């Protein structure tokens, strides 16, 4: 069974500063994927970034980067140059094999990020 | 390209009443998911469809919940009768990925916020 842990219920960051959102995971699978989603108050889950378990380089997408430390089973999200529009809930998720040739997402409880002007 | 469409966005009903949610996935996406998101939690999978077949419904409370995906496109999730504890956001997602890949990016709709009084 897969498990995702996000230990920060809420975080504050000053506009234009960088912030790190923590995520640790637990799995016995060798092949898995790690995702970060953003959920603004409108409710829609927005895909931000993906890291495969076999990827040796940390994933980056614009201002988002994923600090992947496989031995520590952590996949922290780093947001650089925070903007007011970054205020939202952030969810870490892991895709694990669920049988029948398919993968399934397991989500953490999320971290609420507030960007201060 | 149009995203995942869900309706209604909000629904308020009294306990013991029936309720239905509708989802139209992104065109061409074979896989469709229904998630339950309680307040302050991450989404939890209720059921997954591959085309019109429900391939994983182990988390669906079958005594009161039912779902269908006729013709492998639109899907409906029904609760009958609704209970106070069913108050939550119901998210629909779709994915073009099929096969054994950990890169299972899912595209989410805005969700339906259900309040049971």
JSON list of C-alpha atoms in Angstrom, two decimals:
[
{"chain": "A", "resi": 1, "resn": "UNK", "atom": "CA", "xyz": [0.00, 0.00, 0.00]},
{"chain": "A", "resi": 2, "resn": "UNK", "atom": "CA", "xyz": [1.15, 3.52, -0.75]},
{"chain": "A", "resi": 3, "resn": "UNK", "atom": "CA", "xyz": [1.12, 6.37, 1.73]},
{"chain": "A", "resi": 4, "resn": "UNK", "atom": "CA", "xyz": [1.79, 10.07, 1.31]},
{"chain": "A", "resi": 5, "resn": "UNK", "atom": "CA", "xyz": [2.57, 12.34, 4.26]},
{"chain": "A", "resi": 6, "resn": "UNK", "atom": "CA", "xyz": [2.43, 16.12, 4.19]},
{"chain": "A", "resi": 7, "resn": "UNK", "atom": "CA", "xyz": [3.34, 17.42, 7.64]},
{"chain": "A", "resi": 8, "resn": "UNK", "atom": "CA", "xyz": [2.70, 21.13, 7.06]},
{"chain": "A", "resi": 9, "resn": "UNK", "atom": "CA", "xyz": [-1.01, 21.97, 7.32]},
{"chain": "A", "resi": 10, "resn": "UNK", "atom": "CA", "xyz": [-0.28, 25.61, 6.49]},
{"chain": "A", "resi": 11, "resn": "UNK", "atom": "CA", "xyz": [2.63, 27.72, 5.28]},
{"chain": "A", "resi": 12, "resn": "UNK", "atom": "CA", "xyz": [3.20, 31.45, 4.84]},
{"chain": "A", "resi": 13, "resn": "UNK", "atom": "CA", "xyz": [5.67, 33.00, 2.42]},
{"chain": "A", "resi": 14, "resn": "UNK", "atom": "CA", "xyz": [6.50, 36.56, 1.50]},
{"chain": "A", "resi": 15, "resn": "UNK", "atom": "CA", "xyz": [5.83, 37.53, -2.09]},
{"chain": "A", "resi": 16, "resn": "UNK", "atom": "CA", "xyz": [8.89, 37.01, -4.33]},
{"chain": "A", "resi": 17, "resn": "UNK", "atom": "CA", "xyz": [10.50, 34.63, -1.85]},
{"chain": "A", "resi": 18, "resn": "UNK", "atom": "CA", "xyz": [11.01, 30.88, -2.35]},
{"chain": "A", "resi": 19, "resn": "UNK", "atom": "CA", "xyz": [9.10, 28.27, -0.35]},
{"chain": "A", "resi": 20, "resn": "UNK", "atom": "CA", "xyz": [9.48, 24.52, 0.13]},
{"chain": "A", "resi": 21, "resn": "UNK", "atom": "CA", "xyz": [6.48, 22.25, 0.71]},
{"chain": "A", "resi": 22, "resn": "UNK", "atom": "CA", "xyz": [7.36, 18.91, 2.27]},
{"chain": "A", "resi": 23, "resn": "UNK", "atom": "CA", "xyz": [6.22, 15.49, 1.11]},
{"chain": "A", "resi": 24, "resn": "UNK", "atom": "CA", "xyz": [7.33, 12.04, 2.18]},
{"chain": "A", "resi": 25, "resn": "UNK", "atom": "CA", "xyz": [6.05, 8.78, 0.81]},
{"chain": "A", "resi": 26, "resn": "UNK", "atom": "CA", "xyz": [6.07, 5.10, 1.55]},
{"chain": "A", "resi": 27, "resn": "UNK", "atom": "CA", "xyz": [5.88, 2.31, -0.98]},
{"chain": "A", "resi": 28, "resn": "UNK", "atom": "CA", "xyz": [7.38, -1.08, -1.68]},
{"chain": "A", "resi": 29, "resn": "UNK", "atom": "CA", "xyz": [7.09, -0.60, -5.44]},
{"chain": "A", "resi": 30, "resn": "UNK", "atom": "CA", "xyz": [10.18, -0.02, -7.53]},
{"chain": "A", "resi": 31, "resn": "UNK", "atom": "CA", "xyz": [8.31, 1.84, -10.24]},
{"chain": "A", "resi": 32, "resn": "UNK", "atom": "CA", "xyz": [6.19, 4.76, -9.14]},
{"chain": "A", "resi": 33, "resn": "UNK", "atom": "CA", "xyz": [5.59, 8.41, -9.89]},
{"chain": "A", "resi": 34, "resn": "UNK", "atom": "CA", "xyz": [5.29, 11.50, -7.74]},
{"chain": "A", "resi": 35, "resn": "UNK", "atom": "CA", "xyz": [3.01, 14.42, -8.57]},
{"chain": "A", "resi": 36, "resn": "UNK", "atom": "CA", "xyz": [2.19, 17.80, -7.17]},
{"chain": "A", "resi": 37, "resn": "UNK", "atom": "CA", "xyz": [-1.21, 19.37, -7.73]},
{"chain": "A", "resi": 38, "resn": "UNK", "atom": "CA", "xyz": [-2.45, 22.86, -6.87]},
{"chain": "A", "resi": 39, "resn": "UNK", "atom": "CA", "xyz": [-6.04, 23.39, -5.77]},
{"chain": "A", "resi": 40, "resn": "UNK", "atom": "CA", "xyz": [-7.17, 27.04, -5.66]},
{"chain": "A", "resi": 41, "resn": "UNK", "atom": "CA", "xyz": [-10.38, 28.06, -3.94]},
{"chain": "A", "resi": 42, "resn": "UNK", "atom": "CA", "xyz": [-12.27, 27.38, -7.18]},
{"chain": "A", "resi": 43, "resn": "UNK", "atom": "CA", "xyz": [-11.79, 23.67, -6.46]},
{"chain": "A", "resi": 44, "resn": "UNK", "atom": "CA", "xyz": [-10.11, 22.38, -9.60]},
{"chain": "A", "resi": 45, "resn": "UNK", "atom": "CA", "xyz": [-6.94, 20.30, -9.18]},
{"chain": "A", "resi": 46, "resn": "UNK", "atom": "CA", "xyz": [-4.18, 21.68, -11.40]},
{"chain": "A", "resi": 47, "resn": "UNK", "atom": "CA", "xyz": [-1.22, 19.50, -12.33]},
{"chain": "A", "resi": 48, "resn": "UNK", "atom": "CA", "xyz": [2.14, 21.15, -11.56]},
{"chain": "A", "resi": 49, "resn": "UNK", "atom": "CA", "xyz": [5.00, 18.70, -11.86]},
{"chain": "A", "resi": 50, "resn": "UNK", "atom": "CA", "xyz": [5.89, 15.01, -12.12]},
{"chain": "A", "resi": 51, "resn": "UNK", "atom": "CA", "xyz": [8.90, 12.93, -11.08]},
{"chain": "A", "resi": 52, "resn": "UNK", "atom": "CA", "xyz": [9.38, 9.29, -12.02]},
{"chain": "A", "resi": 53, "resn": "UNK", "atom": "CA", "xyz": [11.10, 6.93, -9.59]},
{"chain": "A", "resi": 54, "resn": "UNK", "atom": "CA", "xyz": [13.79, 6.15, -12.15]},
{"chain": "A", "resi": 55, "resn": "UNK", "atom": "CA", "xyz": [14.44, 9.77, -13.11]},
{"chain": "A", "resi": 56, "resn": "UNK", "atom": "CA", "xyz": [17.90, 10.75, -11.90]},
{"chain": "A", "resi": 57, "resn": "UNK", "atom": "CA", "xyz": [17.47, 14.48, -12.38]},
{"chain": "A", "resi": 58, "resn": "UNK", "atom": "CA", "xyz": [15.06, 16.57, -10.36]},
{"chain": "A", "resi": 59, "resn": "UNK", "atom": "CA", "xyz": [12.04, 17.70, -12.35]},
{"chain": "A", "resi": 60, "resn": "UNK", "atom": "CA", "xyz": [11.53, 21.39, -13.07]},
{"chain": "A", "resi": 61, "resn": "UNK", "atom": "CA", "xyz": [8.59, 23.26, -14.61]},
{"chain": "A", "resi": 62, "resn": "UNK", "atom": "CA", "xyz": [9.02, 27.01, -14.71]},
{"chain": "A", "resi": 63, "resn": "UNK", "atom": "CA", "xyz": [9.01, 28.28, -11.11]},
{"chain": "A", "resi": 64, "resn": "UNK", "atom": "CA", "xyz": [8.33, 24.79, -9.77]},
{"chain": "A", "resi": 65, "resn": "UNK", "atom": "CA", "xyz": [10.99, 22.23, -8.99]},
{"chain": "A", "resi": 66, "resn": "UNK", "atom": "CA", "xyz": [10.76, 18.90, -7.26]},
{"chain": "A", "resi": 67, "resn": "UNK", "atom": "CA", "xyz": [13.54, 18.01, -4.81]},
{"chain": "A", "resi": 68, "resn": "UNK", "atom": "CA", "xyz": [13.54, 14.23, -5.13]},
{"chain": "A", "resi": 69, "resn": "UNK", "atom": "CA", "xyz": [15.56, 12.29, -2.53]},
{"chain": "A", "resi": 70, "resn": "UNK", "atom": "CA", "xyz": [14.83, 8.65, -3.21]},
{"chain": "A", "resi": 71, "resn": "UNK", "atom": "CA", "xyz": [16.77, 7.18, -0.28]},
{"chain": "A", "resi": 72, "resn": "UNK", "atom": "CA", "xyz": [14.87, 9.42, 2.12]},
{"chain": "A", "resi": 73, "resn": "UNK", "atom": "CA", "xyz": [11.60, 8.87, 0.25]},
{"chain": "A", "resi": 74, "resn": "UNK", "atom": "CA", "xyz": [10.93, 12.55, 0.02]},
{"chain": "A", "resi": 75, "resn": "UNK", "atom": "CA", "xyz": [9.62, 14.65, -2.87]},
{"chain": "A", "resi": 76, "resn": "UNK", "atom": "CA", "xyz": [9.49, 18.26, -1.75]},
{"chain": "A", "resi": 77, "resn": "UNK", "atom": "CA", "xyz": [8.06, 20.99, -3.97]},
{"chain": "A", "resi": 78, "resn": "UNK", "atom": "CA", "xyz": [10.03, 24.20, -4.28]},
{"chain": "A", "resi": 79, "resn": "UNK", "atom": "CA", "xyz": [8.26, 27.30, -5.58]},
{"chain": "A", "resi": 80, "resn": "UNK", "atom": "CA", "xyz": [10.61, 30.12, -6.48]},
{"chain": "A", "resi": 81, "resn": "UNK", "atom": "CA", "xyz": [9.67, 33.81, -6.62]},
{"chain": "A", "resi": 82, "resn": "UNK", "atom": "CA", "xyz": [6.26, 33.32, -4.99]},
{"chain": "A", "resi": 83, "resn": "UNK", "atom": "CA", "xyz": [3.32, 35.24, -6.41]},
{"chain": "A", "resi": 84, "resn": "UNK", "atom": "CA", "xyz": [-0.01, 36.17, -4.83]},
{"chain": "A", "resi": 85, "resn": "UNK", "atom": "CA", "xyz": [-1.71, 33.76, -7.22]},
{"chain": "A", "resi": 86, "resn": "UNK", "atom": "CA", "xyz": [0.23, 30.89, -5.68]},
{"chain": "A", "resi": 87, "resn": "UNK", "atom": "CA", "xyz": [-2.00, 31.02, -2.61]},
{"chain": "A", "resi": 88, "resn": "UNK", "atom": "CA", "xyz": [-3.82, 27.68, -2.67]},
{"chain": "A", "resi": 89, "resn": "UNK", "atom": "CA", "xyz": [-3.86, 24.13, -1.34]},
{"chain": "A", "resi": 90, "resn": "UNK", "atom": "CA", "xyz": [-1.02, 21.96, -2.61]},
{"chain": "A", "resi": 91, "resn": "UNK", "atom": "CA", "xyz": [-1.29, 18.19, -2.76]},
{"chain": "A", "resi": 92, "resn": "UNK", "atom": "CA", "xyz": [1.47, 15.66, -3.16]},
{"chain": "A", "resi": 93, "resn": "UNK", "atom": "CA", "xyz": [0.40, 12.41, -4.82]},
{"chain": "A", "resi": 94, "resn": "UNK", "atom": "CA", "xyz": [1.99, 9.12, -5.78]},
{"chain": "A", "resi": 95, "resn": "UNK", "atom": "CA", "xyz": [1.06, 6.79, -8.58]},
{"chain": "A", "resi": 96, "resn": "UNK", "atom": "CA", "xyz": [1.44, 3.16, -7.66]},
{"chain": "A", "resi": 97, "resn": "UNK", "atom": "CA", "xyz": [0.68, -0.02, -9.53]},
{"chain": "A", "resi": 98, "resn": "UNK", "atom": "CA", "xyz": [-2.88, -1.11, -8.85]},
{"chain": "A", "resi": 99, "resn": "UNK", "atom": "CA", "xyz": [-2.98, -4.21, -11.00]},
{"chain": "A", "resi": 100, "resn": "UNK", "atom": "CA", "xyz": [-4.43, -4.94, -14.44]},
{"chain": "A", "resi": 101, "resn": "UNK", "atom": "CA", "xyz": [-1.66, -2.91, -16.05]},
{"chain": "A", "resi": 102, "resn": "UNK", "atom": "CA", "xyz": [-2.63, 0.42, -14.52]},
{"chain": "A", "resi": 103, "resn": "UNK", "atom": "CA", "xyz": [-1.42, 2.93, -11.96]},
{"chain": "A", "resi": 104, "resn": "UNK", "atom": "CA", "xyz": [-3.49, 4.75, -9.36]},
{"chain": "A", "resi": 105, "resn": "UNK", "atom": "CA", "xyz": [-2.98, 8.05, -7.52]},
{"chain": "A", "resi": 106, "resn": "UNK", "atom": "CA", "xyz": [-2.82, 8.30, -3.72]},
{"chain": "A", "resi": 107, "resn": "UNK", "atom": "CA", "xyz": [-2.97, 11.83, -2.32]},
{"chain": "A", "resi": 108, "resn": "UNK", "atom": "CA", "xyz": [-1.63, 13.44, 0.84]},
{"chain": "A", "resi": 109, "resn": "UNK", "atom": "CA", "xyz": [-3.72, 15.71, 3.05]},
{"chain": "A", "resi": 110, "resn": "UNK", "atom": "CA", "xyz": [-2.34, 18.85, 1.52]},
{"chain": "A", "resi": 111, "resn": "UNK", "atom": "CA", "xyz": [-0.62, 22.05, 2.60]},
{"chain": "A", "resi": 112, "resn": "UNK", "atom": "CA", "xyz": [-2.33, 25.42, 2.49]},
{"chain": "A", "resi": 113, "resn": "UNK", "atom": "CA", "xyz": [0.07, 28.04, 1.17]},
{"chain": "A", "resi": 114, "resn": "UNK", "atom": "CA", "xyz": [-0.60, 31.71, 1.79]},
{"chain": "A", "resi": 115, "resn": "UNK", "atom": "CA", "xyz": [1.51, 34.33, -0.02]},
{"chain": "A", "resi": 116, "resn": "UNK", "atom": "CA", "xyz": [1.83, 37.61, 1.86]},
{"chain": "A", "resi": 117, "resn": "UNK", "atom": "CA", "xyz": [2.20, 40.85, -0.13]},
{"chain": "B", "resi": 1, "resn": "UNK", "atom": "CA", "xyz": [-9.39, 21.96, -25.75]},
{"chain": "B", "resi": 2, "resn": "UNK", "atom": "CA", "xyz": [-12.26, 21.77, -23.27]},
{"chain": "B", "resi": 3, "resn": "UNK", "atom": "CA", "xyz": [-11.49, 20.44, -19.81]},
{"chain": "B", "resi": 4, "resn": "UNK", "atom": "CA", "xyz": [-13.42, 18.01, -17.66]},
{"chain": "B", "resi": 5, "resn": "UNK", "atom": "CA", "xyz": [-16.94, 19.30, -17.12]},
{"chain": "B", "resi": 6, "resn": "UNK", "atom": "CA", "xyz": [-18.98, 18.58, -14.03]},
{"chain": "B", "resi": 7, "resn": "UNK", "atom": "CA", "xyz": [-22.47, 19.56, -13.00]},
{"chain": "B", "resi": 8, "resn": "UNK", "atom": "CA", "xyz": [-23.94, 20.77, -10.85]},
{"chain": "B", "resi": 9, "resn": "UNK", "atom": "CA", "xyz": [-21.22, 22.80, -9.12]},
{"chain": "B", "resi": 10, "resn": "UNK", "atom": "CA", "xyz": [-23.19, 22.98, -5.90]},
{"chain": "B", "resi": 11, "resn": "UNK", "atom": "CA", "xyz": [-26.01, 20.87, -4.50]},
{"chain": "B", "resi": 12, "resn": "UNK", "atom": "CA", "xyz": [-27.88, 21.17, -1.22]},
{"chain": "B", "resi": 13, "resn": "UNK", "atom": "CA", "xyz": [-30.27, 18.40, -0.25]},
{"chain": "B", "resi": 14, "resn": "UNK", "atom": "CA", "xyz": [-31.93, 17.00, 2.83]},
{"chain": "B", "resi": 15, "resn": "UNK", "atom": "CA", "xyz": [-30.79, 13.68, 4.23]},
{"chain": "B", "resi": 16, "resn": "UNK", "atom": "CA", "xyz": [-32.42, 10.58, 2.79]},
{"chain": "B", "resi": 17, "resn": "UNK", "atom": "CA", "xyz": [-32.93, 12.31, -0.57]},
{"chain": "B", "resi": 18, "resn": "UNK", "atom": "CA", "xyz": [-31.27, 11.01, -3.75]},
{"chain": "B", "resi": 19, "resn": "UNK", "atom": "CA", "xyz": [-28.67, 13.04, -5.64]},
{"chain": "B", "resi": 20, "resn": "UNK", "atom": "CA", "xyz": [-26.78, 12.60, -8.91]},
{"chain": "B", "resi": 21, "resn": "UNK", "atom": "CA", "xyz": [-23.61, 14.14, -10.28]},
{"chain": "B", "resi": 22, "resn": "UNK", "atom": "CA", "xyz": [-22.63, 14.26, -13.92]},
{"chain": "B", "resi": 23, "resn": "UNK", "atom": "CA", "xyz": [-19.19, 14.28, -15.53]},
{"chain": "B", "resi": 24, "resn": "UNK", "atom": "CA", "xyz": [-18.06, 14.80, -19.12]},
{"chain": "B", "resi": 25, "resn": "UNK", "atom": "CA", "xyz": [-14.37, 13.89, -19.53]},
{"chain": "B", "resi": 26, "resn": "UNK", "atom": "CA", "xyz": [-11.90, 15.33, -21.97]},
{"chain": "B", "resi": 27, "resn": "UNK", "atom": "CA", "xyz": [-12.55, 14.04, -25.45]},
{"chain": "B", "resi": 28, "resn": "UNK", "atom": "CA", "xyz": [-10.57, 10.88, -26.20]},
{"chain": "B", "resi": 29, "resn": "UNK", "atom": "CA", "xyz": [-9.75, 10.07, -22.59]},
{"chain": "B", "resi": 30, "resn": "UNK", "atom": "CA", "xyz": [-10.49, 6.40, -21.95]},
{"chain": "B", "resi": 31, "resn": "UNK", "atom": "CA", "xyz": [-10.04, 6.46, -18.20]},
{"chain": "B", "resi": 32, "resn": "UNK", "atom": "CA", "xyz": [-12.46, 8.23, -15.88]},
{"chain": "B", "resi": 33, "resn": "UNK", "atom": "CA", "xyz": [-12.23, 8.58, -12.11]},
{"chain": "B", "resi": 34, "resn": "UNK", "atom": "CA", "xyz": [-14.60, 9.68, -9.37]},
{"chain": "B", "resi": 35, "resn": "UNK", "atom": "CA", "xyz": [-13.01, 10.98, -6.18]},
{"chain": "B", "resi": 36, "resn": "UNK", "atom": "CA", "xyz": [-14.40, 12.02, -2.83]},
{"chain": "B", "resi": 37, "resn": "UNK", "atom": "CA", "xyz": [-12.72, 14.95, -1.11]},
{"chain": "B", "resi": 38, "resn": "UNK", "atom": "CA", "xyz": [-13.64, 15.66, 2.50]},
{"chain": "B", "resi": 39, "resn": "UNK", "atom": "CA", "xyz": [-12.86, 19.05, 4.00]},
{"chain": "B", "resi": 40, "resn": "UNK", "atom": "CA", "xyz": [-9.16, 19.38, 4.79]},
{"chain": "B", "resi": 41, "resn": "UNK", "atom": "CA", "xyz": [-8.27, 16.10, 3.09]},
{"chain": "B", "resi": 42, "resn": "UNK", "atom": "CA", "xyz": [-6.86, 14.96, -0.22]},
{"chain": "B", "resi": 43, "resn": "UNK", "atom": "CA", "xyz": [-9.06, 13.26, -2.82]},
{"chain": "B", "resi": 44, "resn": "UNK", "atom": "CA", "xyz": [-9.82, 9.57, -2.31]},
{"chain": "B", "resi": 45, "resn": "UNK", "atom": "CA", "xyz": [-10.70, 7.31, -5.22]},
{"chain": "B", "resi": 46, "resn": "UNK", "atom": "CA", "xyz": [-14.25, 5.99, -5.34]},
{"chain": "B", "resi": 47, "resn": "UNK", "atom": "CA", "xyz": [-14.30, 4.31, -8.73]},
{"chain": "B", "resi": 48, "resn": "UNK", "atom": "CA", "xyz": [-12.26, 4.08, -11.91]},
{"chain": "B", "resi": 49, "resn": "UNK", "atom": "CA", "xyz": [-13.56, 3.32, -15.39]},
{"chain": "B", "resi": 50, "resn": "UNK", "atom": "CA", "xyz": [-11.66, 2.06, -18.38]},
{"chain": "B", "resi": 51, "resn": "UNK", "atom": "CA", "xyz": [-14.03, 2.95, -21.20]},
{"chain": "B", "resi": 52, "resn": "UNK", "atom": "CA", "xyz": [-17.41, 1.71, -19.95]},
{"chain": "B", "resi": 53, "resn": "UNK", "atom": "CA", "xyz": [-16.02, -0.90, -17.58]},
{"chain": "B", "resi": 54, "resn": "UNK", "atom": "CA", "xyz": [-15.65, -0.22, -13.86]},
{"chain": "B", "resi": 55, "resn": "UNK", "atom": "CA", "xyz": [-12.23, -1.75, -13.17]},
{"chain": "B", "resi": 56, "resn": "UNK", "atom": "CA", "xyz": [-11.78, -0.56, -9.59]},
{"chain": "B", "resi": 57, "resn": "UNK", "atom": "CA", "xyz": [-14.79, 0.17, -7.37]},
{"chain": "B", "resi": 58, "resn": "UNK", "atom": "CA", "xyz": [-13.42, -1.28, -4.15]},
{"chain": "B", "resi": 59, "resn": "UNK", "atom": "CA", "xyz": [-13.79, 2.06, -2.31]},
{"chain": "B", "resi": 60, "resn": "UNK", "atom": "CA", "xyz": [-17.35, 2.74, -3.47]},
{"chain": "B", "resi": 61, "resn": "UNK", "atom": "CA", "xyz": [-19.94, 2.24, -0.70]},
{"chain": "B", "resi": 62, "resn": "UNK", "atom": "CA", "xyz": [-22.22, 0.08, -2.78]},
{"chain": "B", "resi": 63, "resn": "UNK", "atom": "CA", "xyz": [-25.14, 0.12, -0.37]},
{"chain": "B", "resi": 64, "resn": "UNK", "atom": "CA", "xyz": [-25.94, 3.70, -1.30]},
{"chain": "B", "resi": 65, "resn": "UNK", "atom": "CA", "xyz": [-23.57, 4.76, -4.08]},
{"chain": "B", "resi": 66, "resn": "UNK", "atom": "CA", "xyz": [-23.79, 3.74, -7.72]},
{"chain": "B", "resi": 67, "resn": "UNK", "atom": "CA", "xyz": [-22.09, 4.88, -10.88]},
{"chain": "B", "resi": 68, "resn": "UNK", "atom": "CA", "xyz": [-22.37, 4.31, -14.57]},
{"chain": "B", "resi": 69, "resn": "UNK", "atom": "CA", "xyz": [-20.52, 5.29, -17.70]},
{"chain": "B", "resi": 70, "resn": "UNK", "atom": "CA", "xyz": [-22.69, 4.48, -20.65]},
{"chain": "B", "resi": 71, "resn": "UNK", "atom": "CA", "xyz": [-20.96, 4.36, -24.05]},
{"chain": "B", "resi": 72, "resn": "UNK", "atom": "CA", "xyz": [-17.63, 5.02, -22.37]},
{"chain": "B", "resi": 73, "resn": "UNK", "atom": "CA", "xyz": [-17.96, 8.81, -22.36]},
{"chain": "B", "resi": 74, "resn": "UNK", "atom": "CA", "xyz": [-20.11, 10.67, -19.80]},
{"chain": "B", "resi": 75, "resn": "UNK", "atom": "CA", "xyz": [-20.50, 9.31, -16.31]},
{"chain": "B", "resi": 76, "resn": "UNK", "atom": "CA", "xyz": [-23.04, 9.69, -13.52]},
{"chain": "B", "resi": 77, "resn": "UNK", "atom": "CA", "xyz": [-22.47, 9.13, -9.81]},
{"chain": "B", "resi": 78, "resn": "UNK", "atom": "CA", "xyz": [-25.55, 8.65, -7.66]},
{"chain": "B", "resi": 79, "resn": "UNK", "atom": "CA", "xyz": [-26.18, 8.56, -3.93]},
{"chain": "B", "resi": 80, "resn": "UNK", "atom": "CA", "xyz": [-29.45, 7.15, -2.63]},
{"chain": "B", "resi": 81, "resn": "UNK", "atom": "CA", "xyz": [-30.27, 7.87, 0.10]},
{"chain": "B", "resi": 82, "resn": "UNK", "atom": "CA", "xyz": [-27.85, 10.63, 1.08]},
{"chain": "B", "resi": 83, "resn": "UNK", "atom": "CA", "xyz": [-26.56, 10.85, 4.65]},
{"chain": "B", "resi": 84, "resn": "UNK", "atom": "CA", "xyz": [-25.13, 13.78, 6.59]},
{"chain": "B", "resi": 85, "resn": "UNK", "atom": "CA", "xyz": [-21.64, 12.31, 6.28]},
{"chain": "B", "resi": 86, "resn": "UNK", "atom": "CA", "xyz": [-21.81, 12.45, 2.50]},
{"chain": "B", "resi": 87, "resn": "UNK", "atom": "CA", "xyz": [-21.28, 16.22, 2.57]},
{"chain": "B", "resi": 88, "resn": "UNK", "atom": "CA", "xyz": [-18.07, 16.68, 0.61]},
{"chain": "B", "resi": 89, "resn": "UNK", "atom": "CA", "xyz": [-16.69, 17.61, -2.79]},
{"chain": "B", "resi": 90, "resn": "UNK", "atom": "CA", "xyz": [-17.02, 15.00, -5.53]},
{"chain": "B", "resi": 91, "resn": "UNK", "atom": "CA", "xyz": [-14.32, 15.31, -8.14]},
{"chain": "B", "resi": 92, "resn": "UNK", "atom": "CA", "xyz": [-14.24, 13.75, -11.57]},
{"chain": "B", "resi": 93, "resn": "UNK", "atom": "CA", "xyz": [-10.98, 13.26, -13.46]},
{"chain": "B", "resi": 94, "resn": "UNK", "atom": "CA", "xyz": [-9.96, 11.74, -16.75]},
{"chain": "B", "resi": 95, "resn": "UNK", "atom": "CA", "xyz": [-6.71, 10.45, -18.16]},
{"chain": "B", "resi": 96, "resn": "UNK", "atom": "CA", "xyz": [-5.45, 9.56, -21.61]},
{"chain": "B", "resi": 97, "resn": "UNK", "atom": "CA", "xyz": [-2.88, 7.17, -20.21]},
{"chain": "B", "resi": 98, "resn": "UNK", "atom": "CA", "xyz": [-3.50, 3.51, -20.48]},
{"chain": "B", "resi": 99, "resn": "UNK", "atom": "CA", "xyz": [-1.13, 0.72, -19.79]},
{"chain": "B", "resi": 100, "resn": "UNK", "atom": "CA", "xyz": [1.63, 0.20, -17.29]},
{"chain": "B", "resi": 101, "resn": "UNK", "atom": "CA", "xyz": [3.07, 3.67, -16.83]},
{"chain": "B", "resi": 102, "resn": "UNK", "atom": "CA", "xyz": [3.66, 5.52, -13.60]},
{"chain": "B", "resi": 103, "resn": "UNK", "atom": "CA", "xyz": [3.06, 8.76, -15.53]},
{"chain": "B", "resi": 104, "resn": "UNK", "atom": "CA", "xyz": [-0.64, 8.78, -14.87]},
{"chain": "B", "resi": 105, "resn": "UNK", "atom": "CA", "xyz": [-1.47, 12.47, -15.20]},
{"chain": "B", "resi": 106, "resn": "UNK", "atom": "CA", "xyz": [-5.10, 13.03, -14.44]},
{"chain": "B", "resi": 107, "resn": "UNK", "atom": "CA", "xyz": [-7.10, 16.07, -15.49]},
{"chain": "B", "resi": 108, "resn": "UNK", "atom": "CA", "xyz": [-9.65, 17.16, -12.92]},
{"chain": "B", "resi": 109, "resn": "UNK", "atom": "CA", "xyz": [-12.97, 18.90, -13.18]},
{"chain": "B", "resi": 110, "resn": "UNK", "atom": "CA", "xyz": [-14.04, 21.68, -10.79]},
{"chain": "B", "resi": 111, "resn": "UNK", "atom": "CA", "xyz": [-15.99, 19.27, -8.58]},
{"chain": "B", "resi": 112, "resn": "UNK", "atom": "CA", "xyz": [-19.49, 19.23, -7.13]},
{"chain": "B", "resi": 113, "resn": "UNK", "atom": "CA", "xyz": [-19.82, 20.50, -3.59]},
{"chain": "B", "resi": 114, "resn": "UNK", "atom": "CA", "xyz": [-22.58, 18.51, -1.85]},
{"chain": "B", "resi": 115, "resn": "UNK", "atom": "CA", "xyz": [-24.20, 19.68, 1.37]},
{"chain": "B", "resi": 116, "resn": "UNK", "atom": "CA", "xyz": [-26.57, 17.29, 3.11]},
{"chain": "B", "resi": 117, "resn": "UNK", "atom": "CA", "xyz": [-28.82, 18.91, 5.72]}
]
